[in-house]
Structure formats: C-alpha cells, structure tokens
Amino acid sequence: MDARPAIAADNIHVAFPRAEVLRGASLAMPRGAVVGLTGASGSGKSTFAAAMLGLVRPPGRITGGKVMLGDEDLLALTGSRLREIRGSKISLIVQNPRAALHPMRTIARQIGAVSSAHERAAPKNADALRRQAVDLLELVGVNDAARRADAFAHELSGGMAQRALIAMALAAKPEILIADEPTSGLDVTVAAQFLDMMAATVKDRGVSMLLVTQEAGVLATYCDFVAEMADGRVGPLQETTTYFKQGASRPRRKPPPAAEDAEILVRVDGLRKQFVTRGATLTAVNDVSLAIRAGETLGLVGESGSGKTTVGRCIVALETPTSGEVSFAGEPLSALKAPDLRRLRAKVQFVRQDPFDSFNPRWTIGRSLAEPFRIHLGSGGEEAAAKARDLLKEVGCDADSADARPRALSAGVLQRANIARAMATAPEFVVLDEPTSALAPSARGDIIALLARLQQTRGTAFLFISHDLTTIAAACHRIAVMYLGEIVEFGTREQIFETPAHPYTKALIAAHLSDDPGERERHAARLRLEGEIPSPIDLPPGCVLASRCPYAENRCAKEHPQLDAFADGRRVRCLRAEDINAQHETIPTPSNATEAQPHVD
Amino acid sequence: MSVAVHDAPAAGDGLLKIGAIIVGLMTFLAIFGPVIAPYDPTAATDTVSTPPPPLIDWPRLFIAQFDPEIPAPHWFGVDAAGLDVFSRTISAPRTDLLIALTATAFSFVIGVTLGALAGFFRHWSTELLMRASDILQSFPVFISAMILVALAGRSGVNIVLAMTLLYSPIFIRLTRAEVMSLRNRGFVEAARATGVSERNIVFRYVLPNALGPAAAQASVTIGFAILLTAGLSFVGAGVRPPTPEWGLMIANGASQIVLGDWWPSLFPGAAISITVFGFASLGHALERRYGR
C-alpha cells in the first residue's frame, strides 16, 4: 500500500470579502481511515471540506495552499481534468440531502449520470445503468431499491435521500469521501442507522473518509482519528482515544446536587401551542405541564421538531401559548401588561442556541452587554460599560473582548458572552436553548462547568433544552423527554438514564452514541424504532408513538395516554408502562429489521 | 449552511474600481463642469455645425492650450445652434446628476422608512401601502413619469417629485423584505428577551442592519434616474432648452444626423452610457460586497 497520505491539504487559505475563514489549514488524511473533523460553528469546517475539492462558496476565494492528491495539486488543476478527479477519486456528501438531489430526475438517472461520466467501464445503455444504480442503492441499505430507484427526490424521506446521495458519491468508486455533517438533518434514531451503514461501506471498500461533525458521539463511535478546527486552522491529527482521553475539557458526568425541597419557581400547566400554516394547524406543543424548583436544572430533551424550543419560548413569553398557563413565582404571565412584562425580563432570561446570531452584528460585545444594565438598573454609559467588562471576566472571557464585534470572536467566547448577558440582571431563572450545540465537543464541558458554577454562586434555576443526551446527563437534575409536542416521561436524571420506562425514552437512550470510544461495542442497538416521525399537522388520535412502537397494542392506536404517575414517582405517558417494565429483559426486536446489527461483539 | 458551492469567481473588485472612478468623475463635473468649460454652455459661438477636430490633432491642440492667446478648440464640435458641444456635455452633470441624486435621496429616505414600518408591523395600513406600491410598479416608469411631468408642468422640481413617487416602491419593497427577515433573527429576539422596547428594537437593532441592500440599490437607481431625466428631455417632457442637459442635446442633434452631423448627439449619448454604467457597476459591486 502507498505510504503517502490519501490526500493532503497544505496551508489552505480561503478569504471572504469581510473575513479570512481559512488561515493556513493543513491536514494529511491517512489511507483507509475515517478522520473526524470537528470544531465550533464558524471555525471553518465546511469551508475546509469544500476546499479539499477546490470548491468555495461565492464570494469567497481560495487564496493560497495546495491539495495534493497523489502527484497532482487539485487547486492548480482546471477544467476537464479537475472534473474527472471530482467524483472519480474524491466525492462530497453535503448536509442537506434533499436539496442536493436534482428535483426533476429519478434517483437512478442521477446515479447513472455519475457512473457514466466517470467510468470507462460503465455500461452504455440505460437499463444496465439503472441496474447498477439499484445495486448501489441496495448496498447502502435502501429497502425496496428497485422501486426507490425510480423515485424523485421529494418522494424520499430525509434518511432515504441521504442514502441515495452516498450511493451517488460511491457510484464512480472514489478513493476519498468527504461527508459534511451528513446526519445533521436526520432524526437521531435514523442517523444512527445511516452512520452504521456508511461506516461499514467505507471500511468495506477501503475508502478514506473525512467526516465533518460536531457530535462527540459520532467522533467516538465512527472515527479512527480526530482533528479539531479552530480559528481557520486544523489542529493536530489525534487518535480518537487520545482525543477523548484529554479529560480536562470533557463534560463532567454529573451535575452538583441541588436542594430537593426548594420551592417551585416556574409552573407550566397544560401548555398548548399551535401554529397555523397555509390553512393547516400544526400542534407544536400539546398538554405540557412542568414545575421547576428554585436553584435546580431541569433538562428538556427531544429530537428536532419535538417542540422543546417552543416550550422554552412560551416560558419566557417570546411566544403566546394557544392555551394553558405559565406562571413565575406564583404570578401568571398572561395577566402581565407590556411594561410589567419588560420588568419581569430582569428575572427571567433566555440564552439562544446560535451565539453568532444572538448579538447585533454592528455593535461591540460590550455595547450589547451594557443593554440589560441600562434598561433594568438604569446604569449610565460608563457605569454600564464597566459592569459589562466585569461580567465578561466572571464568565471567563478576556475583558478586552468587550471591544470586539461578534464576527471577530470564536463561538466559545461568544456563547460565554451570551450567557453573561443573560446573567447580567441576576435573574432567578434562565432558559438555555441548546447552549452547547454550536460549540466544539471539547469546549462543551467548560460551558457546562460555567453554568454549574453560576448556579452554585447565584442560585439560578435553569431549563436546559438539548437534543444531546451527553450534555443533558452532565448538566441536569431532573429530565423531561419530549416527543411530538408531548412530554412522554418526566423523572430524575438517574431514573431516565438508568431505567427508562417509556418506549421512546428507551429507544432514545439506545440510539445515543456515547462520547467514550471504549463503549463502541455497547452501541449495538437494543431497541430500534421503525419508520419516521408522523407529521405534527394531523396527529394520530391515540398514542403518538403507536405507529413506531414495538410494544404497541390495538388500544394504543385509539386511546390517548395521559402523563400518569409511575411506581417510583416519575411520570410516564404510556398505556402499557406498568406491564412493559415489569419484565425488563425481553425487548421485542422490530419485525422486519432490515438493518443488520453492524457492531459485532 | 446548505448553500451551494461553486468554483471561485474573481470579479467584483474591478467592477468596484471602474464604477468608483466614473462616479467620481461625474461628481467632479457636476460641481466644477460649468467652471472649467471653455465656452458658455448656453451662448452661441461664432460658428455653427462644425465637426470636432480629427483625433490626430488633439495632442497638438491640447499642448497649444498652455498659450493663453490661442482660443480653445471645439473638442466635440459645434451644433446647429452654434453651441459648443464639449462645454455643454461637461456642464450637463450639474443638471442630470442633481435631479437624479435628489430624486434617489428622497426615494431612499421615504422608501426605507415606510419599508421598515411595513416589514415590522402587520396592519391594514401597511398592507394598503404595499398594494399601492404594486400599482405604481405595474406601470412602465417612463410613461408614468412623462404623464406626471406633463400634468404638473416641465420643471426640475416636478421631475424630482415624479421620480420620487415612482422609485420609492423599490426601496419600500427591498427594506421591507430585509426587515422581515431580520425581525426573526436571533439578536432581535435576544434584545426582546433582554427587555428592549419595540420602538428601540426597530430603530436601533433592525433598521441599521437593513440598510445594506437599499444602499446598494441607491447607486443603481441613480443610474436609472439619469437615464430617465435624459429620456424625458428627449421627448420634450424634461427640462427646458437651452439648459445643458444630455437628453436635450441628443434630441437637438437628432435632426442633424441625417445631414451627417453625428457629433451633437454622439458625445452626450456616450456620456449617458458611461455614467449609467458607472453607477450600476458601483451598485452591483456594493451589493455583492455588503448586500445579500
């Protein structure tokens, strides 16, 4: 085997009119390995992945560097030779699979076009090309490949479209595959199946893969090496175990304990939120009731589209509930007039997911941070500026970052500033909406530690919203699990993680990819959900999970379960909660399990 | 970040430079044109219908200009009325640019303010405003302007008012779209969660961030406004003769073209083309850089 790297990017620079996104990024990919490329949002991961093929989003430009593939510099090539290499030697899989497929051609035609463009040996007639496409679709685990091959992009689910895309990428038998967050649009349980398939196919064909991801679990489970990007540069290539052993920045396993008898600060009762879109009514949140105690962290976990963010937004009165009530310290929010509501904002705060989008792009961080002091404490200009600097120091930022504009700062620093702004008026309660998902896995632990420290010193209560079980486990005392707008299970951290009672919680925990590379073998899934999430526009009359649940009986499709008290004090929304948890050991396998279990013990 | 990737384009900077040079030159002429013009742009000289000197003689004639005794040549010739075409061509920006700039400035201020309100507040009055803009934009600008000026009377002020009315909808629409997308941005919500009042959100957070595309459009609109000013004069609905104005000059020269006198129309025509191209290039370059 060739000892040279499969592909080597050397000192790549990419400049956009207002910023240099890559400043000398280099990476040599070992042959036949899966390299995980991670880093905070805005660190240049996607730009780097595209630059490996000599591509860049306009108005950006590649201003320097080399990408050596064998003896050829990809960036120096033009025209037909470059097109020949793209696709036949190196392929790209992008984030949004449905947008990447041609909307007006069948899947088979698109796959056929790739192979006939790149392979001399490719069959010349349409039928043979189609047969080859069907084979490829079967290879990537598409059920009923012959029928799917004649489908159009809009007829496929997200997971299916992503598989079609990888089939297309493999059509010309590339040596190198670059996948840019291939699972970011997929639901957790589908993502795990897809990644298993992709990892197996790549190993099977001896392809070298660059996998861009922000999920610690994906890095730990599927990658041989990890490189972290920061500031437009790629860090050293580390073995996955080494990367995760540098425990300093790894999330703590457990939050510091909170007082269990504290009074209830926030109460949510029968919250329901509907959105009307083009005549159809979408129920985003249905019958959600929660109680958050002073000084504790309540985790709200669920997949994208489960309604968890809407719950958070209703609690901080950024959204008006359709019905139900949110009360803070015994006072219902719906009774408040606009000026009173603005005063309440000092006590109830909100931290958004994307730190880059959370600050006025034209203002310095200091000016944004001075706003709460100006509004709620009546501080004058200089006083507010001084307080903003103190606050930045308290959250572990350089006080000089007050003079920077958002674009000049990293996601980590910006998210600290974001938290600092929320803490400015010493609120009693803060809603944190995915506060760590924009950060590199290595930076998440620091943010969770910061939140724990703030909670200890100030006694603030948090509602921590996340789809990531690792951060939820590290940050929360009690956890509510949401599925399709409803809370399906609500219990303590230990109850949820150690003995999940609701079938959905069980599946979620089973699909969870641990961020410990040592636990790879244990990932072999125990419970798999079938099919896709139903549309929230016409929800089934019975249990919303019934169509995917392996425990479902006839009555599950008719009767809507309530969030009832379970034996050990938690609450579970399942008609069969008692009987399915009586005999833990026997978990039925999905009847038509097409996904072979990929990890052999 | 699911934006399509392309091979890197390298245009943009050149466009910006060319645009800036032309705009700079025209601005200079708008201020100093009549001052540096060798002849009075509105008074007849002692010749008529004289062609410009052949190009080969231009360096010699130019050097001769350092001798104050020698009269200035008619660089672009003399028209049928005895007016020096060069002096009129370089004096015209003061008329054309002034009208175009004023009309664009009014349209910008009115359009951005109304557009911001329409984007931020959904109300029957803002809906009415948008439908009114639809109606205004559904007529050809040139015809509407001609009718408006004909009804109100031929004067610089009326031309500016007509153009303001016709160009405001562009800025209303642009700003409204921008504000509507900004309204849902995270930093606006973060401000609301901090307790910033709605009025402050509109004027301190949203509006300053919404100006980019409108500013880029302004440059393009100035170009179109120059073209419209000249066009109106050409059909006799613009400024009155003998004001030095490109459209008027082309119209006057047009009747002479059949006699072989190409110069009274060619030079102002070229000036219009270059100016419109300059403003449009600057606008596109700015849009690419600061717009969406």
PDB file of N, CA and C in Angstrom, chain B residues 72-130:
ATOM      1  N   ALA B  72      -9.683  78.275 -27.312  1.00  0.00           N
ATOM      2  CA  ALA B  72      -9.913  76.846 -27.091  1.00  0.00           C
ATOM      3  C   ALA B  72     -10.546  76.233 -28.326  1.00  0.00           C
ATOM      4  N   PRO B  73     -10.092  75.019 -28.705  1.00  0.00           N
ATOM      5  CA  PRO B  73     -10.754  74.341 -29.829  1.00  0.00           C
ATOM      6  C   PRO B  73     -12.125  73.817 -29.412  1.00  0.00           C
ATOM      7  N   HIS B  74     -12.964  73.526 -30.396  1.00  0.00           N
ATOM      8  CA  HIS B  74     -14.251  72.900 -30.099  1.00  0.00           C
ATOM      9  C   HIS B  74     -14.048  71.391 -30.133  1.00  0.00           C
ATOM     10  N   TRP B  75     -13.626  70.820 -28.979  1.00  0.00           N
ATOM     11  CA  TRP B  75     -13.230  69.410 -28.905  1.00  0.00           C
ATOM     12  C   TRP B  75     -14.278  68.486 -29.487  1.00  0.00           C
ATOM     13  N   PHE B  76     -15.539  68.737 -29.131  1.00  0.00           N
ATOM     14  CA  PHE B  76     -16.618  67.853 -29.597  1.00  0.00           C
ATOM     15  C   PHE B  76     -17.418  68.516 -30.728  1.00  0.00           C
ATOM     16  N   GLY B  77     -16.885  69.595 -31.295  1.00  0.00           N
ATOM     17  CA  GLY B  77     -17.575  70.266 -32.387  1.00  0.00           C
ATOM     18  C   GLY B  77     -18.588  71.298 -31.903  1.00  0.00           C
ATOM     19  N   VAL B  78     -19.303  71.866 -32.850  1.00  0.00           N
ATOM     20  CA  VAL B  78     -20.311  72.886 -32.554  1.00  0.00           C
ATOM     21  C   VAL B  78     -21.630  72.425 -33.188  1.00  0.00           C
ATOM     22  N   ASP B  79     -22.753  72.626 -32.480  1.00  0.00           N
ATOM     23  CA  ASP B  79     -24.020  72.137 -33.037  1.00  0.00           C
ATOM     24  C   ASP B  79     -24.680  73.169 -33.958  1.00  0.00           C
ATOM     25  N   ALA B  80     -25.876  72.839 -34.449  1.00  0.00           N
ATOM     26  CA  ALA B  80     -26.542  73.686 -35.453  1.00  0.00           C
ATOM     27  C   ALA B  80     -26.891  75.057 -34.896  1.00  0.00           C
ATOM     28  N   ALA B  81     -27.050  75.159 -33.566  1.00  0.00           N
ATOM     29  CA  ALA B  81     -27.392  76.442 -32.970  1.00  0.00           C
ATOM     30  C   ALA B  81     -26.147  77.243 -32.595  1.00  0.00           C
ATOM     31  N   GLY B  82     -24.960  76.669 -32.858  1.00  0.00           N
ATOM     32  CA  GLY B  82     -23.732  77.373 -32.558  1.00  0.00           C
ATOM     33  C   GLY B  82     -23.227  77.159 -31.143  1.00  0.00           C
ATOM     34  N   LEU B  83     -23.773  76.178 -30.427  1.00  0.00           N
ATOM     35  CA  LEU B  83     -23.338  75.915 -29.057  1.00  0.00           C
ATOM     36  C   LEU B  83     -22.179  74.917 -29.061  1.00  0.00           C
ATOM     37  N   ASP B  84     -21.191  75.105 -28.149  1.00  0.00           N
ATOM     38  CA  ASP B  84     -20.029  74.229 -28.059  1.00  0.00           C
ATOM     39  C   ASP B  84     -20.431  72.920 -27.379  1.00  0.00           C
ATOM     40  N   VAL B  85     -20.330  71.815 -28.108  1.00  0.00           N
ATOM     41  CA  VAL B  85     -20.820  70.530 -27.597  1.00  0.00           C
ATOM     42  C   VAL B  85     -20.030  70.083 -26.359  1.00  0.00           C
ATOM     43  N   PHE B  86     -18.697  70.287 -26.370  1.00  0.00           N
ATOM     44  CA  PHE B  86     -17.865  69.867 -25.241  1.00  0.00           C
ATOM     45  C   PHE B  86     -18.296  70.582 -23.961  1.00  0.00           C
ATOM     46  N   SER B  87     -18.459  71.904 -24.049  1.00  0.00           N
ATOM     47  CA  SER B  87     -18.835  72.669 -22.856  1.00  0.00           C
ATOM     48  C   SER B  87     -20.185  72.221 -22.326  1.00  0.00           C
ATOM     49  N   ARG B  88     -21.114  71.952 -23.235  1.00  0.00           N
ATOM     50  CA  ARG B  88     -22.437  71.520 -22.803  1.00  0.00           C
ATOM     51  C   ARG B  88     -22.381  70.110 -22.202  1.00  0.00           C
ATOM     52  N   THR B  89     -21.569  69.225 -22.805  1.00  0.00           N
ATOM     53  CA  THR B  89     -21.504  67.854 -22.302  1.00  0.00           C
ATOM     54  C   THR B  89     -20.965  67.812 -20.874  1.00  0.00           C
ATOM     55  N   ILE B  90     -19.917  68.615 -20.594  1.00  0.00           N
ATOM     56  CA  ILE B  90     -19.356  68.546 -19.243  1.00  0.00           C
ATOM     57  C   ILE B  90     -20.124  69.418 -18.253  1.00  0.00           C
ATOM     58  N   SER B  91     -21.003  70.297 -18.751  1.00  0.00           N
ATOM     59  CA  SER B  91     -21.823  71.082 -17.824  1.00  0.00           C
ATOM     60  C   SER B  91     -23.109  70.357 -17.442  1.00  0.00           C
ATOM     61  N   ALA B  92     -23.510  69.389 -18.295  1.00  0.00           N
ATOM     62  CA  ALA B  92     -24.785  68.711 -18.076  1.00  0.00           C
ATOM     63  C   ALA B  92     -24.892  67.941 -16.746  1.00  0.00           C
ATOM     64  N   PRO B  93     -23.791  67.311 -16.239  1.00  0.00           N
ATOM     65  CA  PRO B  93     -23.951  66.566 -14.984  1.00  0.00           C
ATOM     66  C   PRO B  93     -24.579  67.405 -13.874  1.00  0.00           C
ATOM     67  N   ARG B  94     -24.355  68.717 -13.907  1.00  0.00           N
ATOM     68  CA  ARG B  94     -24.930  69.518 -12.842  1.00  0.00           C
ATOM     69  C   ARG B  94     -26.461  69.419 -12.880  1.00  0.00           C
ATOM     70  N   THR B  95     -27.034  69.349 -14.078  1.00  0.00           N
ATOM     71  CA  THR B  95     -28.483  69.176 -14.188  1.00  0.00           C
ATOM     72  C   THR B  95     -28.890  67.729 -13.938  1.00  0.00           C
ATOM     73  N   ASP B  96     -28.283  66.815 -14.715  1.00  0.00           N
ATOM     74  CA  ASP B  96     -28.703  65.411 -14.661  1.00  0.00           C
ATOM     75  C   ASP B  96     -28.435  64.783 -13.306  1.00  0.00           C
ATOM     76  N   LEU B  97     -27.190  64.983 -12.812  1.00  0.00           N
ATOM     77  CA  LEU B  97     -26.818  64.349 -11.566  1.00  0.00           C
ATOM     78  C   LEU B  97     -27.608  64.923 -10.405  1.00  0.00           C
ATOM     79  N   LEU B  98     -27.822  66.242 -10.437  1.00  0.00           N
ATOM     80  CA  LEU B  98     -28.540  66.885  -9.340  1.00  0.00           C
ATOM     81  C   LEU B  98     -29.962  66.329  -9.244  1.00  0.00           C
ATOM     82  N   ILE B  99     -30.640  66.265 -10.407  1.00  0.00           N
ATOM     83  CA  ILE B  99     -32.014  65.736 -10.410  1.00  0.00           C
ATOM     84  C   ILE B  99     -32.021  64.274  -9.954  1.00  0.00           C
ATOM     85  N   ALA B 100     -31.115  63.486 -10.504  1.00  0.00           N
ATOM     86  CA  ALA B 100     -31.090  62.058 -10.184  1.00  0.00           C
ATOM     87  C   ALA B 100     -30.762  61.817  -8.715  1.00  0.00           C
ATOM     88  N   LEU B 101     -29.769  62.559  -8.212  1.00  0.00           N
ATOM     89  CA  LEU B 101     -29.363  62.373  -6.814  1.00  0.00           C
ATOM     90  C   LEU B 101     -30.481  62.771  -5.856  1.00  0.00           C
ATOM     91  N   THR B 102     -31.106  63.926  -6.127  1.00  0.00           N
ATOM     92  CA  THR B 102     -32.167  64.386  -5.236  1.00  0.00           C
ATOM     93  C   THR B 102     -33.325  63.404  -5.237  1.00  0.00           C
ATOM     94  N   ALA B 103     -33.729  62.973  -6.448  1.00  0.00           N
ATOM     95  CA  ALA B 103     -34.859  62.048  -6.530  1.00  0.00           C
ATOM     96  C   ALA B 103     -34.537  60.748  -5.814  1.00  0.00           C
ATOM     97  N   THR B 104     -33.304  60.229  -5.999  1.00  0.00           N
ATOM     98  CA  THR B 104     -32.934  58.975  -5.347  1.00  0.00           C
ATOM     99  C   THR B 104     -32.883  59.154  -3.827  1.00  0.00           C
ATOM    100  N   ALA B 105     -32.332  60.280  -3.385  1.00  0.00           N
ATOM    101  CA  ALA B 105     -32.244  60.517  -1.941  1.00  0.00           C
ATOM    102  C   ALA B 105     -33.634  60.543  -1.316  1.00  0.00           C
ATOM    103  N   PHE B 106     -34.565  61.261  -1.954  1.00  0.00           N
ATOM    104  CA  PHE B 106     -35.942  61.292  -1.437  1.00  0.00           C
ATOM    105  C   PHE B 106     -36.542  59.888  -1.422  1.00  0.00           C
ATOM    106  N   SER B 107     -36.395  59.162  -2.550  1.00  0.00           N
ATOM    107  CA  SER B 107     -36.963  57.816  -2.631  1.00  0.00           C
ATOM    108  C   SER B 107     -36.382  56.930  -1.539  1.00  0.00           C
ATOM    109  N   PHE B 108     -35.069  57.071  -1.307  1.00  0.00           N
ATOM    110  CA  PHE B 108     -34.385  56.244  -0.317  1.00  0.00           C
ATOM    111  C   PHE B 108     -34.962  56.488   1.079  1.00  0.00           C
ATOM    112  N   VAL B 109     -35.035  57.765   1.464  1.00  0.00           N
ATOM    113  CA  VAL B 109     -35.492  58.098   2.819  1.00  0.00           C
ATOM    114  C   VAL B 109     -36.945  57.654   3.011  1.00  0.00           C
ATOM    115  N   ILE B 110     -37.792  58.012   2.037  1.00  0.00           N
ATOM    116  CA  ILE B 110     -39.208  57.647   2.153  1.00  0.00           C
ATOM    117  C   ILE B 110     -39.371  56.135   2.107  1.00  0.00           C
ATOM    118  N   GLY B 111     -38.690  55.493   1.140  1.00  0.00           N
ATOM    119  CA  GLY B 111     -38.831  54.052   0.957  1.00  0.00           C
ATOM    120  C   GLY B 111     -38.336  53.260   2.151  1.00  0.00           C
ATOM    121  N   VAL B 112     -37.170  53.635   2.693  1.00  0.00           N
ATOM    122  CA  VAL B 112     -36.597  52.885   3.811  1.00  0.00           C
ATOM    123  C   VAL B 112     -37.491  53.031   5.053  1.00  0.00           C
ATOM    124  N   THR B 113     -37.978  54.233   5.308  1.00  0.00           N
ATOM    125  CA  THR B 113     -38.818  54.437   6.495  1.00  0.00           C
ATOM    126  C   THR B 113     -40.117  53.634   6.375  1.00  0.00           C
ATOM    127  N   LEU B 114     -40.800  53.815   5.248  1.00  0.00           N
ATOM    128  CA  LEU B 114     -42.068  53.090   5.081  1.00  0.00           C
ATOM    129  C   LEU B 114     -41.843  51.589   5.019  1.00  0.00           C
ATOM    130  N   GLY B 115     -40.765  51.187   4.346  1.00  0.00           N
ATOM    131  CA  GLY B 115     -40.461  49.760   4.222  1.00  0.00           C
ATOM    132  C   GLY B 115     -40.192  49.126   5.576  1.00  0.00           C
ATOM    133  N   ALA B 116     -39.465  49.840   6.448  1.00  0.00           N
ATOM    134  CA  ALA B 116     -39.167  49.315   7.779  1.00  0.00           C
ATOM    135  C   ALA B 116     -40.461  49.140   8.570  1.00  0.00           C
ATOM    136  N   LEU B 117     -41.340  50.128   8.480  1.00  0.00           N
ATOM    137  CA  LEU B 117     -42.612  50.031   9.200  1.00  0.00           C
ATOM    138  C   LEU B 117     -43.453  48.875   8.651  1.00  0.00           C
ATOM    139  N   ALA B 118     -43.491  48.788   7.309  1.00  0.00           N
ATOM    140  CA  ALA B 118     -44.303  47.738   6.692  1.00  0.00           C
ATOM    141  C   ALA B 118     -43.761  46.354   7.011  1.00  0.00           C
ATOM    142  N   GLY B 119     -42.422  46.251   7.155  1.00  0.00           N
ATOM    143  CA  GLY B 119     -41.832  44.958   7.450  1.00  0.00           C
ATOM    144  C   GLY B 119     -42.024  44.553   8.894  1.00  0.00           C
ATOM    145  N   PHE B 120     -42.068  45.527   9.772  1.00  0.00           N
ATOM    146  CA  PHE B 120     -42.100  45.210  11.193  1.00  0.00           C
ATOM    147  C   PHE B 120     -43.509  45.061  11.733  1.00  0.00           C
ATOM    148  N   PHE B 121     -44.430  45.916  11.250  1.00  0.00           N
ATOM    149  CA  PHE B 121     -45.786  45.876  11.786  1.00  0.00           C
ATOM    150  C   PHE B 121     -46.757  45.401  10.717  1.00  0.00           C
ATOM    151  N   ARG B 122     -47.506  44.378  11.026  1.00  0.00           N
ATOM    152  CA  ARG B 122     -48.532  43.945  10.072  1.00  0.00           C
ATOM    153  C   ARG B 122     -49.840  44.606  10.461  1.00  0.00           C
ATOM    154  N   HIS B 123     -50.367  45.418   9.556  1.00  0.00           N
ATOM    155  CA  HIS B 123     -51.504  46.271   9.868  1.00  0.00           C
ATOM    156  C   HIS B 123     -52.203  46.546   8.548  1.00  0.00           C
ATOM    157  N   TRP B 124     -53.483  46.913   8.587  1.00  0.00           N
ATOM    158  CA  TRP B 124     -54.161  47.143   7.300  1.00  0.00           C
ATOM    159  C   TRP B 124     -53.507  48.289   6.534  1.00  0.00           C
ATOM    160  N   SER B 125     -52.976  49.287   7.260  1.00  0.00           N
ATOM    161  CA  SER B 125     -52.382  50.432   6.568  1.00  0.00           C
ATOM    162  C   SER B 125     -51.103  50.027   5.834  1.00  0.00           C
ATOM    163  N   THR B 126     -50.322  49.115   6.431  1.00  0.00           N
ATOM    164  CA  THR B 126     -49.103  48.707   5.732  1.00  0.00           C
ATOM    165  C   THR B 126     -49.449  47.814   4.544  1.00  0.00           C
ATOM    166  N   GLU B 127     -50.517  47.024   4.682  1.00  0.00           N
ATOM    167  CA  GLU B 127     -50.979  46.222   3.546  1.00  0.00           C
ATOM    168  C   GLU B 127     -51.394  47.133   2.395  1.00  0.00           C
ATOM    169  N   LEU B 128     -52.133  48.215   2.750  1.00  0.00           N
ATOM    170  CA  LEU B 128     -52.578  49.188   1.755  1.00  0.00           C
ATOM    171  C   LEU B 128     -51.373  49.796   1.038  1.00  0.00           C
ATOM    172  N   LEU B 129     -50.350  50.128   1.833  1.00  0.00           N
ATOM    173  CA  LEU B 129     -49.127  50.708   1.279  1.00  0.00           C
ATOM    174  C   LEU B 129     -48.504  49.764   0.251  1.00  0.00           C
ATOM    175  N   MET B 130     -48.459  48.475   0.595  1.00  0.00           N
ATOM    176  CA  MET B 130     -47.837  47.527  -0.319  1.00  0.00           C
ATOM    177  C   MET B 130     -48.646  47.385  -1.605  1.00  0.00           C
TER     178      MET B 130
END
